[in-house]
PDB file of C-alpha atoms in Angstrom:
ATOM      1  CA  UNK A1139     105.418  87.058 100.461  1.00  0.00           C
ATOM      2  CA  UNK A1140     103.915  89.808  97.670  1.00  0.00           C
ATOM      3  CA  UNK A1141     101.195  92.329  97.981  1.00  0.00           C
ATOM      4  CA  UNK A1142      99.416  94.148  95.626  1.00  0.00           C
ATOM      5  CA  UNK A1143      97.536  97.137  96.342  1.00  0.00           C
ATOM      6  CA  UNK A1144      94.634  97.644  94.004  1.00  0.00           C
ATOM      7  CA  UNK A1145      92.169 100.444  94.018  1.00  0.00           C
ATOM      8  CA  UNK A1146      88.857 100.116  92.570  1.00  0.00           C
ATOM      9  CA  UNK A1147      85.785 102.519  92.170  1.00  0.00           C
ATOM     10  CA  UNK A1148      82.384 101.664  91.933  1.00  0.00           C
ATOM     11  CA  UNK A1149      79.111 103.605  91.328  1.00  0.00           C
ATOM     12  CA  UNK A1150      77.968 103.669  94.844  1.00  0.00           C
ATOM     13  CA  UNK A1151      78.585 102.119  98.464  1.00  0.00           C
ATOM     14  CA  UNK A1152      75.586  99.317  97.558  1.00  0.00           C
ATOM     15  CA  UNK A1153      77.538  98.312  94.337  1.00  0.00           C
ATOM     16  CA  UNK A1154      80.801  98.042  96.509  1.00  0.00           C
ATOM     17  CA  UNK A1155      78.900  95.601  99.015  1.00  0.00           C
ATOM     18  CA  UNK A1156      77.884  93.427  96.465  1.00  0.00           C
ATOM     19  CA  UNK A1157      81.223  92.915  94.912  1.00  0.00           C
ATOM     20  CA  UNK A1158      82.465  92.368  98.752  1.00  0.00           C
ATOM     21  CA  UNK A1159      79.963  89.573  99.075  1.00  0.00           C
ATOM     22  CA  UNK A1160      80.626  87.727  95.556  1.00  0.00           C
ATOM     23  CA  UNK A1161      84.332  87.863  96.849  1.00  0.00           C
ATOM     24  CA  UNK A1162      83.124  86.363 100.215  1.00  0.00           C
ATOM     25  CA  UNK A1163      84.520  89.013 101.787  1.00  0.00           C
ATOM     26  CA  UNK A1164      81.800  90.590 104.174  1.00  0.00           C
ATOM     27  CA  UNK A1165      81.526  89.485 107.815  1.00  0.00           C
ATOM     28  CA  UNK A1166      84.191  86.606 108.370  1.00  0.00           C
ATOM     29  CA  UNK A1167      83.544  86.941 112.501  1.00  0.00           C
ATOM     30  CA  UNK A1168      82.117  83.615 113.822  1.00  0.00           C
ATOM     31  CA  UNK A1169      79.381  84.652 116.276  1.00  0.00           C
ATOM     32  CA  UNK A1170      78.010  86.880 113.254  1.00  0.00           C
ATOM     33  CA  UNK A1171      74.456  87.948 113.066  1.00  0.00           C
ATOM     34  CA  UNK A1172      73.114  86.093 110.376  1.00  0.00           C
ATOM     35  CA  UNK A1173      71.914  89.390 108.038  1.00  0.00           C
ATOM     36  CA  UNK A1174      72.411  92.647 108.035  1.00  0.00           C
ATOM     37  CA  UNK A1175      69.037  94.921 108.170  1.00  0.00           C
ATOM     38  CA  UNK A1176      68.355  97.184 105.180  1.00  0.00           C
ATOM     39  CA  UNK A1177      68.171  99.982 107.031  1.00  0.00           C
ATOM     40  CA  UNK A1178      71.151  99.379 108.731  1.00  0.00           C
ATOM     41  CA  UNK A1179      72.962  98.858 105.108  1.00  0.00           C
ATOM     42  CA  UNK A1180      71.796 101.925 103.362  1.00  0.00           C
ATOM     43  CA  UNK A1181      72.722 103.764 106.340  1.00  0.00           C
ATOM     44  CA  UNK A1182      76.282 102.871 105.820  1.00  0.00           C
ATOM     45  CA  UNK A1183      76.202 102.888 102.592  1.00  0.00           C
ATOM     46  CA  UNK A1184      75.179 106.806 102.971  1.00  0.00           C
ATOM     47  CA  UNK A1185      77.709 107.272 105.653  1.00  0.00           C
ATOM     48  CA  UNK A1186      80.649 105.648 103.262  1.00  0.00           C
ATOM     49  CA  UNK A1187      79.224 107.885 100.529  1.00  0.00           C
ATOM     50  CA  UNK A1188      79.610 110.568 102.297  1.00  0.00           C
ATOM     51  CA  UNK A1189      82.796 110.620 103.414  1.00  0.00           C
ATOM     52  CA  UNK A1190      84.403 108.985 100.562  1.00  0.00           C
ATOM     53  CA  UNK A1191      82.776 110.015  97.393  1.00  0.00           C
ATOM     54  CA  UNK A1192      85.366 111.225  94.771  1.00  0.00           C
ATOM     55  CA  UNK A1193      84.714 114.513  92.745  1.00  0.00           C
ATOM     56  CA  UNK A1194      83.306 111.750  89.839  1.00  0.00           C
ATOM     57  CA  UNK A1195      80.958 110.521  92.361  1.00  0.00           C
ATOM     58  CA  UNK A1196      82.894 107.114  92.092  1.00  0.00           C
ATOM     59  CA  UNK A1197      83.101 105.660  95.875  1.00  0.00           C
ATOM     60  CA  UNK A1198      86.649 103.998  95.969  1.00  0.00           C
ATOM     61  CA  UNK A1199      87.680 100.894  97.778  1.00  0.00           C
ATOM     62  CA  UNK A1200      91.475  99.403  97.879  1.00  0.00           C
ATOM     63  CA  UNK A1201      92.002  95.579  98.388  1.00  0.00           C
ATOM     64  CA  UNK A1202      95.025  94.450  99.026  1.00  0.00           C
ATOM     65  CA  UNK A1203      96.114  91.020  97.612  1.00  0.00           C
ATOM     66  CA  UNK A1204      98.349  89.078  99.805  1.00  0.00           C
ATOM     67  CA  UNK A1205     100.542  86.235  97.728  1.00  0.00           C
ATOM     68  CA  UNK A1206     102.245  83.813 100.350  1.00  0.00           C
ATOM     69  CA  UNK A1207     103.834  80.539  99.355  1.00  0.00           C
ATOM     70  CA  UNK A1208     105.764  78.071 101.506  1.00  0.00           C
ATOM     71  CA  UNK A1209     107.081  74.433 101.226  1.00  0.00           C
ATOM     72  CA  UNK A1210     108.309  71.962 103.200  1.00  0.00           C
ATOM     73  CA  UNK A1211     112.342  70.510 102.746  1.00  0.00           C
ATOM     74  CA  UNK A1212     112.686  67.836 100.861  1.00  0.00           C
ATOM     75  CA  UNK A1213     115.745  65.817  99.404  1.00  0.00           C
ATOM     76  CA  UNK A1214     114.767  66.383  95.847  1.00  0.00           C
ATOM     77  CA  UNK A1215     114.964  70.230  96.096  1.00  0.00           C
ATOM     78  CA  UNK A1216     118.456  71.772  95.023  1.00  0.00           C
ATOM     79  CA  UNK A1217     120.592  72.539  97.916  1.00  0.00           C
ATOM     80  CA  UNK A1218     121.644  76.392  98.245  1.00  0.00           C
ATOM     81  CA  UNK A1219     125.841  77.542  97.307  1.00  0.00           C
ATOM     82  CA  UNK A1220     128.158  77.997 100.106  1.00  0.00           C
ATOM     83  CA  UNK A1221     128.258  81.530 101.537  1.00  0.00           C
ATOM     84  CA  UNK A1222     131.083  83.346  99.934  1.00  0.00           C
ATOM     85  CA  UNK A1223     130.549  81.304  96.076  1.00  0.00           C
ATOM     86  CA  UNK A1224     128.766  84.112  94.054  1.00  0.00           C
ATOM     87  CA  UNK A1225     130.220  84.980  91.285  1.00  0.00           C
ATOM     88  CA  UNK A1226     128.707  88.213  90.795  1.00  0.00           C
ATOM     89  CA  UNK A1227     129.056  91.251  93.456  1.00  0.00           C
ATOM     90  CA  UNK A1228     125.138  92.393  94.221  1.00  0.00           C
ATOM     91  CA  UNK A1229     126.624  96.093  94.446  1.00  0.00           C
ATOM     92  CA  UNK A1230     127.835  95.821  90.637  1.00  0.00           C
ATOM     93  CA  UNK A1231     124.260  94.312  89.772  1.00  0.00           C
ATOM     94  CA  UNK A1232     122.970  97.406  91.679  1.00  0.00           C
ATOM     95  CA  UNK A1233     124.800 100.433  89.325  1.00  0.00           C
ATOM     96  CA  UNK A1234     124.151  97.916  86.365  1.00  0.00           C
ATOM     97  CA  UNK A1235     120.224  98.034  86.952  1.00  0.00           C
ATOM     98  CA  UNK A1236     120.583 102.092  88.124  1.00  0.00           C
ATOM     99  CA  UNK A1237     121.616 102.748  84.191  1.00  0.00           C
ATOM    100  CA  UNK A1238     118.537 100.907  82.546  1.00  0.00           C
ATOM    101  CA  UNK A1239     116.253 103.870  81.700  1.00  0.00           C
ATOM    102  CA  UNK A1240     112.731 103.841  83.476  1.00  0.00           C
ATOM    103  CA  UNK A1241     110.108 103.226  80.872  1.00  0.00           C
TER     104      UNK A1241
END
């Protein structure tokens, strides 16, 4: 499992919604109302606004991505080294990576 935590800032609240609906990402409940009202979405969108609004104006939003990957055993798949058969000590790797420079 990886995540990745993105923040994003759009124009407005309305602009926000849209990208949330071309990602299909608005109202995944199953006994949904079907729409939304406008008045009931510009309300929000005021309210978000409101409380959110950077100095720029900019209304942010953060997403966070999610990368999960499984598999299932299989014969083919390379079998893992007895415990005890590394050949390397992870603590050495450890002060080895602490003296590379950040960049």
């Amino acid at each position: 499992v990886d995540l990745d935590t993105i923040t994003m800032h759009y124009p407005n609240a309305l602009q926000l919604v849209e990208h949330l609906r071309h990602m299909g990402e608005t109202n995944v409940l199953i006994h949904r109302r079907p729409s939304l009202s406008r008045d009931t979405a510009l309300a929000a969108a005021a309210i978000y606004q409101s409380m959110f609004r950077e100095e720029d104006g900019s209304v942010p939003a953060t997403f966070q991505i999610v990368y999960i990957s499984g598999w299932s055993p299989d014969s083919s798949q390379a079998k893992p080294s007895a415990r005890g058969s590394a050949t390397v000590d992870l603590d050495d790797l450890a002060k080895e990576l602490d003296k590379i420079p950040d960049s």
